[in-house]
mmCIF file of C-alpha atoms in Angstrom:
data_model
loop_
_atom_site.group_PDB
_atom_site.id
_atom_site.type_symbol
_atom_site.label_atom_id
_atom_site.label_comp_id
_atom_site.label_asym_id
_atom_site.label_seq_id
_atom_site.Cartn_x
_atom_site.Cartn_y
_atom_site.Cartn_z
ATOM 1 C CA MET Z 180 13.018 -17.988 -0.291
ATOM 2 C CA ASN Z 181 13.323 -15.850 2.951
ATOM 3 C CA ASN Z 182 15.838 -14.039 1.697
ATOM 4 C CA ASP Z 183 13.741 -13.360 -1.353
ATOM 5 C CA ILE Z 184 10.942 -12.102 1.156
ATOM 6 C CA ASP Z 185 13.514 -9.836 2.535
ATOM 7 C CA ASN Z 186 14.112 -7.861 -0.344
ATOM 8 C CA LEU Z 187 10.498 -8.175 -0.995
ATOM 9 C CA LYS Z 188 9.795 -5.915 2.128
ATOM 10 C CA LYS Z 189 12.693 -3.841 1.842
ATOM 11 C CA LYS Z 190 11.609 -3.011 -2.004
ATOM 12 C CA ILE Z 191 8.069 -2.348 -0.467
ATOM 13 C CA LEU Z 192 8.731 -0.646 2.207
ATOM 14 C CA TYR Z 193 11.624 1.769 0.196
ATOM 15 C CA ARG Z 194 8.617 2.539 -2.969
ATOM 16 C CA SER Z 195 6.024 2.876 0.381
ATOM 17 C CA ILE Z 196 8.179 5.986 1.481
ATOM 18 C CA TYR Z 197 8.820 7.789 -1.504
ATOM 19 C CA ARG Z 198 5.217 8.490 -3.578
ATOM 20 C CA GLY Z 199 5.949 12.521 -4.525
ATOM 21 C CA THR Z 200 3.795 14.153 -1.519
ATOM 22 C CA LYS Z 201 4.680 14.380 1.681
ATOM 23 C CA GLU Z 202 1.264 13.363 2.418
ATOM 24 C CA MET Z 203 0.634 10.245 0.050
ATOM 25 C CA ASP Z 204 4.528 9.367 1.646
ATOM 26 C CA ASN Z 205 3.016 9.391 5.408
ATOM 27 C CA LEU Z 206 -0.368 7.931 4.341
ATOM 28 C CA ILE Z 207 1.326 4.714 2.045
ATOM 29 C CA SER Z 208 4.217 4.410 4.610
ATOM 30 C CA SER Z 209 2.395 4.433 7.294
ATOM 31 C CA PHE Z 210 -0.231 1.369 5.835
ATOM 32 C CA VAL Z 211 2.483 -0.265 4.677
ATOM 33 C CA LYS Z 212 4.313 -0.709 7.910
ATOM 34 C CA SER Z 213 1.695 -1.505 10.010
ATOM 35 C CA ILE Z 214 0.861 -4.770 7.714
ATOM 36 C CA ILE Z 215 4.006 -5.525 6.389
ATOM 37 C CA ASN Z 216 5.335 -8.223 8.765
ATOM 38 C CA GLY Z 217 2.316 -10.301 8.468
ATOM 39 C CA LEU Z 218 1.863 -10.910 5.106
ATOM 40 C CA ASP Z 219 2.953 -13.793 3.252
ATOM 41 C CA TYR Z 220 5.029 -13.670 -0.312
ATOM 42 C CA ASP Z 221 1.366 -13.573 -1.954
ATOM 43 C CA ASP Z 222 0.371 -10.892 0.006
ATOM 44 C CA LEU Z 223 4.018 -8.970 -1.005
ATOM 45 C CA LYS Z 224 3.271 -9.425 -4.333
ATOM 46 C CA GLN Z 225 -0.324 -7.888 -4.272
ATOM 47 C CA LEU Z 226 1.087 -5.080 -1.910
ATOM 48 C CA GLU Z 227 3.491 -4.396 -4.430
ATOM 49 C CA LYS Z 228 1.054 -4.419 -7.631
ATOM 50 C CA PHE Z 229 -0.788 -2.015 -5.296
ATOM 51 C CA LEU Z 230 1.845 0.714 -5.058
ATOM 52 C CA ASP Z 231 1.901 0.511 -8.407
ATOM 53 C CA ILE Z 232 -1.535 2.378 -8.260
ATOM 54 C CA ASP Z 233 -1.098 6.142 -8.697
ATOM 55 C CA ASP Z 234 -1.727 8.299 -5.975
ATOM 56 C CA ASP Z 235 -4.439 10.121 -6.842
ATOM 57 C CA ASN Z 236 -5.887 7.645 -7.470
ATOM 58 C CA LEU Z 237 -5.082 5.715 -4.280
ATOM 59 C CA LEU Z 238 -6.034 8.694 -2.220
ATOM 60 C CA ARG Z 239 -9.230 8.782 -4.007
ATOM 61 C CA PHE Z 240 -10.008 5.040 -3.049
ATOM 62 C CA TYR Z 241 -9.076 5.644 0.399
ATOM 63 C CA ASN Z 242 -11.836 8.776 0.494
ATOM 64 C CA ASN Z 243 -14.541 6.794 -1.468
ATOM 65 C CA ILE Z 244 -14.378 8.821 -4.018
ATOM 66 C CA ASP Z 245 -14.737 7.287 -7.540
ATOM 67 C CA ASN Z 246 -11.834 6.803 -9.125
ATOM 68 C CA ASP Z 247 -10.598 6.522 -12.425
ATOM 69 C CA ILE Z 248 -8.993 3.157 -12.388
ATOM 70 C CA TYR Z 249 -10.973 -0.325 -10.793
ATOM 71 C CA LEU Z 250 -9.101 -1.500 -8.120
ATOM 72 C CA GLU Z 251 -9.236 -5.480 -7.433
ATOM 73 C CA GLU Z 252 -10.756 -5.620 -3.880
ATOM 74 C CA ASN Z 253 -8.069 -8.264 -2.600
ATOM 75 C CA GLU Z 254 -6.777 -8.750 1.141
ATOM 76 C CA ILE Z 255 -4.381 -6.176 0.931
ATOM 77 C CA THR Z 256 -7.349 -3.094 -0.297
ATOM 78 C CA LYS Z 257 -9.510 -4.141 2.504
ATOM 79 C CA LYS Z 258 -7.051 -3.271 4.780
ATOM 80 C CA PHE Z 259 -6.472 -0.112 2.837
ATOM 81 C CA LYS Z 260 -10.024 1.090 3.182
ATOM 82 C CA SER Z 261 -10.044 0.285 7.070
ATOM 83 C CA PHE Z 262 -6.364 1.591 7.709
ATOM 84 C CA LYS Z 263 -7.031 4.662 9.929
ATOM 85 C CA LEU Z 264 -4.195 7.311 9.936
ATOM 86 C CA ASN Z 265 -2.869 8.476 13.803
ATOM 87 C CA GLN Z 266 -2.979 12.114 13.134
ATOM 88 C CA LYS Z 267 -2.083 13.759 15.384
#
């Protein structure tokens, strides 16, 4: 199972880095890197599902703008909503 978790983390990290736009690459990868090591297997599966959501809807959700889709309220969406990107 530990190997499954490590492989899932690698997959999630890769998907978080290559989103499509530089801004979303930065936002999503920073968010994922900040939480990934504190997640159990079920949370990692939720995070993987979260990464299936398109960038536009994630950005709208993050900025409290109406979405085209419903985002399930769970630990991942709560953490994302409260995440603050350190911009320099």
